[in-house]
Amino acid sequence: MKGGRRESLEERMQRLDAELAKRRADDSAGDAAEEKAAESRKGYAVAMKLSSEFVAAVIVGALLGYLMDRFAGTAPWGMIVLLLLGFCAGVLNVMRSAGLVASPHPVDRMAGRDAGDKTNKDGA
């Protein structure tokens, strides 16, 4: 009887190993699908961010141009110029967010304010 129990125990262990291997494979497939879905959501979020930055810059440029034309009486030139500037600002913001153009370094921004001091130091 001990031989029959031992065989049945080994058979049950083999079946359990087979079921565990199957579930592990299913879990790994589920994890891969979840990672793919997470990447897809991440890409969608980046696309929404970039498009909203671009559209906002164009709308702000158009609105400022309209207001300038309305109050200064320069129609349609204020709208045209500021709409184009808004478009350029939108493209620059998208390129900065995408990492294609480096954003200005804080030292470079401060250099514009201290330009007079630097020329005096270099000239003296």
Coordinates of N, CA and C in Angstrom, one line a residue:
M1 N 0.8 -1.2 0.0 CA 0.0 0.0 0.0 C 0.9 1.3 0.0
K2 N 2.0 1.2 0.6 CA 2.9 2.3 0.7 C 3.4 2.7 -0.7
G3 N 3.6 1.7 -1.6 CA 4.0 1.9 -3.0 C 2.9 2.7 -3.7
G4 N 1.7 2.3 -3.5 CA 0.6 3.0 -4.2 C 0.4 4.4 -3.8
R5 N 0.6 4.6 -2.5 CA 0.5 6.0 -1.9 C 1.6 6.9 -2.5
R6 N 2.8 6.3 -2.5 CA 4.0 7.0 -3.0 C 3.8 7.4 -4.5
E7 N 3.3 6.5 -5.3 CA 3.0 6.8 -6.7 C 2.0 7.9 -6.8
S8 N 0.9 7.8 -6.1 CA -0.2 8.8 -6.2 C 0.3 10.1 -5.7
L9 N 1.2 10.1 -4.7 CA 1.8 11.4 -4.2 C 2.6 12.0 -5.3
E10 N 3.4 11.2 -5.9 CA 4.3 11.7 -7.0 C 3.5 12.2 -8.2
E11 N 2.4 11.5 -8.5 CA 1.5 11.9 -9.6 C 0.8 13.3 -9.2
R12 N 0.4 13.4 -8.0 CA -0.3 14.6 -7.6 C 0.7 15.8 -7.6
M13 N 2.0 15.5 -7.2 CA 3.0 16.6 -7.2 C 3.3 17.0 -8.7
Q14 N 3.4 16.0 -9.6 CA 3.6 16.4 -11.0 C 2.4 17.2 -11.6
R15 N 1.2 16.8 -11.2 CA 0.0 17.6 -11.7 C 0.1 19.0 -11.1
L16 N 0.4 19.1 -9.8 CA 0.5 20.4 -9.2 C 1.6 21.2 -9.8
D17 N 2.8 20.6 -10.1 CA 3.8 21.4 -10.8 C 3.4 21.8 -12.2
A18 N 2.6 21.0 -12.9 CA 2.2 21.4 -14.2 C 1.2 22.5 -14.1
E19 N 0.2 22.4 -13.2 CA -0.7 23.5 -13.0 C -0.1 24.8 -12.6
L20 N 0.9 24.7 -11.7 CA 1.7 25.9 -11.3 C 2.4 26.6 -12.5
A21 N 3.0 25.7 -13.3 CA 3.7 26.2 -14.5 C 2.8 26.9 -15.4
K22 N 1.6 26.3 -15.6 CA 0.6 26.9 -16.5 C 0.1 28.3 -15.9
R23 N -0.1 28.3 -14.6 CA -0.6 29.6 -14.0 C 0.5 30.7 -14.1
R24 N 1.8 30.3 -13.9 CA 2.9 31.2 -14.0 C 3.0 31.8 -15.4
A25 N 2.8 30.9 -16.4 CA 2.8 31.4 -17.8 C 1.7 32.3 -18.1
D26 N 0.5 32.0 -17.5 CA -0.7 32.9 -17.7 C -0.4 34.3 -17.0
D27 N 0.2 34.2 -15.8 CA 0.5 35.5 -15.1 C 1.5 36.3 -15.8
S28 N 2.5 35.7 -16.4 CA 3.5 36.4 -17.1 C 3.0 37.1 -18.4
A29 N 2.0 36.3 -19.0 CA 1.3 36.9 -20.2 C 0.5 38.1 -19.8
G30 N -0.2 38.0 -18.6 CA -1.0 39.1 -18.1 C -0.1 40.3 -17.7
D31 N 1.0 40.0 -17.2 CA 1.9 41.1 -16.8 C 2.4 41.8 -18.1
A32 N 2.7 41.1 -19.1 CA 3.2 41.7 -20.3 C 2.1 42.5 -21.0
A33 N 0.9 42.0 -20.9 CA -0.2 42.8 -21.4 C -0.4 44.1 -20.6
E34 N -0.3 44.0 -19.3 CA -0.4 45.2 -18.5 C 0.7 46.2 -18.7
E35 N 1.9 45.7 -18.9 CA 3.0 46.7 -19.3 C 2.8 47.3 -20.6
K36 N 2.2 46.6 -21.6 CA 1.9 47.2 -22.9 C 0.8 48.3 -22.7
A37 N -0.2 48.0 -21.9 CA -1.3 48.9 -21.7 C -0.7 50.2 -21.0
A38 N 0.2 50.0 -20.0 CA 0.7 51.1 -19.3 C 1.5 52.0 -20.3
E39 N 2.3 51.4 -21.2 CA 3.1 52.2 -22.1 C 2.1 52.9 -23.1
S40 N 1.0 52.3 -23.4 CA 0.1 53.0 -24.3 C -0.6 54.2 -23.6
R41 N -0.9 54.0 -22.4 CA -1.5 55.1 -21.6 C -0.5 56.2 -21.4
K42 N 0.8 55.9 -21.2 CA 1.9 56.9 -21.1 C 2.0 57.7 -22.4
G43 N 2.0 57.0 -23.5 CA 2.1 57.6 -24.8 C 1.0 58.6 -25.1
Y44 N -0.2 58.1 -24.7 CA -1.4 59.0 -24.8 C -1.3 60.2 -24.0
A45 N -0.8 60.1 -22.8 CA -0.7 61.2 -21.9 C 0.3 62.2 -22.5
V46 N 1.4 61.7 -23.0 CA 2.4 62.6 -23.6 C 1.8 63.4 -24.8
A47 N 1.1 62.6 -25.6 CA 0.5 63.2 -26.8 C -0.5 64.3 -26.4
M48 N -1.3 64.1 -25.4 CA -2.3 65.1 -24.9 C -1.5 66.3 -24.4
K49 N -0.5 66.1 -23.7 CA 0.3 67.2 -23.1 C 0.9 68.1 -24.2
L50 N 1.5 67.4 -25.2 CA 2.2 68.2 -26.3 C 1.1 68.9 -27.1
S51 N 0.0 68.3 -27.4 CA -1.0 68.9 -28.2 C -1.6 70.1 -27.5
S52 N -1.9 69.9 -26.2 CA -2.5 71.0 -25.4 C -1.6 72.2 -25.3
E53 N -0.3 71.9 -25.1 CA 0.7 73.1 -25.1 C 0.7 73.8 -26.4
F54 N 0.7 73.1 -27.5 CA 0.7 73.8 -28.8 C -0.6 74.6 -29.0
V55 N -1.7 74.0 -28.8 CA -3.0 74.7 -29.0 C -3.1 75.9 -28.1
A56 N -2.7 75.7 -26.8 CA -2.8 76.9 -25.9 C -2.0 78.0 -26.4
A57 N -0.8 77.8 -26.9 CA 0.1 78.9 -27.3 C -0.5 79.6 -28.5
V58 N -1.1 78.8 -29.4 CA -1.7 79.5 -30.6 C -3.0 80.3 -30.2
I59 N -3.8 79.7 -29.3 CA -5.0 80.5 -28.8 C -4.6 81.7 -28.1
V60 N -3.6 81.7 -27.2 CA -3.1 82.9 -26.5 C -2.6 83.9 -27.5
G61 N -1.8 83.5 -28.5 CA -1.4 84.4 -29.5 C -2.5 85.1 -30.2
A62 N -3.5 84.3 -30.6 CA -4.6 84.8 -31.4 C -5.5 85.8 -30.5
L63 N -5.7 85.4 -29.3 CA -6.4 86.3 -28.3 C -5.7 87.6 -28.1
L64 N -4.4 87.5 -27.8 CA -3.7 88.8 -27.6 C -3.7 89.6 -28.9
G65 N -3.6 89.0 -30.1 CA -3.6 89.8 -31.3 C -5.0 90.4 -31.5
Y66 N -6.0 89.7 -31.2 CA -7.4 90.3 -31.3 C -7.6 91.5 -30.4
L67 N -7.1 91.3 -29.1 CA -7.3 92.4 -28.2 C -6.4 93.6 -28.6
M68 N -5.2 93.3 -29.1 CA -4.4 94.5 -29.6 C -5.1 95.2 -30.7
D69 N -5.6 94.4 -31.7 CA -6.3 95.0 -32.8 C -7.6 95.8 -32.3
R70 N -8.2 95.3 -31.4 CA -9.5 95.9 -30.9 C -9.2 97.2 -30.2
F71 N -8.2 97.3 -29.3 CA -7.9 98.5 -28.5 C -7.0 99.4 -29.2
A72 N -6.1 98.9 -30.1 CA -5.1 99.8 -30.7 C -5.5 100.2 -32.1
G73 N -6.5 99.5 -32.7 CA -7.0 99.8 -34.0 C -6.0 99.4 -35.1
T74 N -5.3 98.3 -34.9 CA -4.3 97.9 -35.9 C -4.7 96.8 -36.7
A75 N -6.0 96.5 -36.8 CA -6.5 95.3 -37.5 C -6.0 95.3 -38.9
P76 N -5.7 94.2 -39.5 CA -5.5 92.8 -38.9 C -4.1 92.5 -38.5
W77 N -3.2 93.5 -38.5 CA -1.8 93.2 -38.3 C -1.5 92.6 -36.9
G78 N -2.1 93.1 -35.9 CA -1.8 92.6 -34.6 C -2.1 91.1 -34.5
M79 N -3.3 90.8 -35.0 CA -3.8 89.4 -35.0 C -2.8 88.5 -35.8
I80 N -2.4 88.9 -37.0 CA -1.5 88.1 -37.8 C -0.2 87.9 -37.1
V81 N 0.4 89.0 -36.6 CA 1.8 88.9 -36.0 C 1.7 88.1 -34.8
L82 N 0.8 88.3 -33.9 CA 0.8 87.6 -32.6 C 0.3 86.2 -32.8
L83 N -0.5 85.9 -33.8 CA -0.9 84.5 -34.1 C 0.3 83.7 -34.6
L84 N 1.2 84.3 -35.4 CA 2.4 83.7 -35.8 C 3.4 83.5 -34.7
L85 N 3.5 84.5 -33.8 CA 4.3 84.4 -32.6 C 3.8 83.3 -31.7
G86 N 2.5 83.1 -31.6 CA 1.9 82.1 -30.8 C 2.2 80.7 -31.4
F87 N 2.1 80.6 -32.7 CA 2.5 79.4 -33.4 C 3.9 79.0 -33.1
C88 N 4.8 80.0 -33.3 CA 6.3 79.7 -33.0 C 6.5 79.3 -31.6
A89 N 5.8 80.0 -30.7 CA 6.0 79.6 -29.2 C 5.5 78.2 -29.0
G90 N 4.4 77.9 -29.6 CA 3.8 76.5 -29.4 C 4.8 75.4 -30.0
V91 N 5.3 75.7 -31.1 CA 6.3 74.7 -31.7 C 7.5 74.6 -30.8
L92 N 8.0 75.7 -30.3 CA 9.2 75.7 -29.4 C 8.9 75.0 -28.1
N93 N 7.7 75.2 -27.5 CA 7.3 74.5 -26.3 C 7.2 73.0 -26.5
V94 N 6.6 72.6 -27.7 CA 6.5 71.1 -28.0 C 7.9 70.5 -28.1
M95 N 8.8 71.2 -28.8 CA 10.1 70.7 -29.0 C 10.9 70.6 -27.7
R96 N 10.7 71.6 -26.8 CA 11.3 71.5 -25.5 C 10.8 70.3 -24.7
S97 N 9.5 70.2 -24.7 CA 8.9 69.1 -24.0 C 9.3 67.7 -24.5
A98 N 9.5 67.6 -25.8 CA 9.9 66.4 -26.4 C 11.3 66.1 -26.3
G99 N 12.1 67.1 -25.8 CA 13.5 66.9 -25.6 C 14.4 67.2 -26.8
L100 N 13.8 67.8 -27.9 CA 14.5 68.1 -29.1 C 15.3 69.4 -29.0
V101 N 14.9 70.3 -28.1 CA 15.5 71.5 -27.9 C 15.8 71.7 -26.4
A102 N 17.0 72.1 -26.0 CA 17.3 72.2 -24.6 C 16.6 73.5 -24.1
S103 N 16.0 73.4 -22.9 CA 15.5 74.6 -22.3 C 16.6 75.5 -21.8
P104 N 16.4 76.8 -21.7 CA 17.5 77.7 -21.3 C 17.9 77.4 -19.9
H105 N 19.2 77.3 -19.7 CA 19.8 77.1 -18.3 C 19.6 78.3 -17.5
P106 N 19.3 78.2 -16.2 CA 19.2 79.4 -15.3 C 20.3 80.3 -15.4
V107 N 21.5 79.8 -15.6 CA 22.7 80.7 -15.6 C 22.6 81.5 -16.9
D108 N 22.2 80.9 -18.0 CA 22.0 81.7 -19.3 C 21.0 82.7 -19.2
R109 N 19.9 82.5 -18.4 CA 18.8 83.5 -18.3 C 19.4 84.6 -17.4
M110 N 20.2 84.3 -16.4 CA 20.7 85.4 -15.6 C 21.8 86.2 -16.3
A111 N 22.4 85.6 -17.3 CA 23.5 86.2 -18.1 C 23.0 87.5 -18.8
G112 N 21.7 87.4 -19.2 CA 21.1 88.6 -19.9 C 21.0 89.8 -19.0
R113 N 20.7 89.5 -17.7 CA 20.6 90.6 -16.8 C 22.0 91.2 -16.3
D114 N 23.0 90.3 -16.3 CA 24.3 90.7 -15.9 C 25.2 91.0 -17.0
A115 N 24.7 91.2 -18.2 CA 25.6 91.4 -19.4 C 26.4 92.7 -19.2
G116 N 25.9 93.7 -18.6 CA 26.6 94.9 -18.4 C 27.7 94.8 -17.4
D117 N 27.5 94.0 -16.4 CA 28.5 93.8 -15.4 C 29.7 92.9 -16.0
K118 N 29.4 92.0 -16.8 CA 30.4 91.1 -17.4 C 31.3 91.9 -18.3
T119 N 30.7 92.8 -19.1 CA 31.6 93.5 -20.0 C 32.5 94.5 -19.3
N120 N 32.0 95.0 -18.2 CA 32.9 95.9 -17.4 C 34.0 95.2 -16.8
K121 N 33.8 93.9 -16.3 CA 34.8 93.1 -15.7 C 35.8 92.7 -16.7
D122 N 35.3 92.3 -17.9 CA 36.2 91.8 -18.9 C 37.0 93.0 -19.5
G123 N 36.4 94.2 -19.6 CA 37.1 95.3 -20.2 C 38.1 95.9 -19.3
A124 N 37.9 95.8 -18.0 CA 38.8 96.4 -17.0 C 40.0 95.5 -16.7

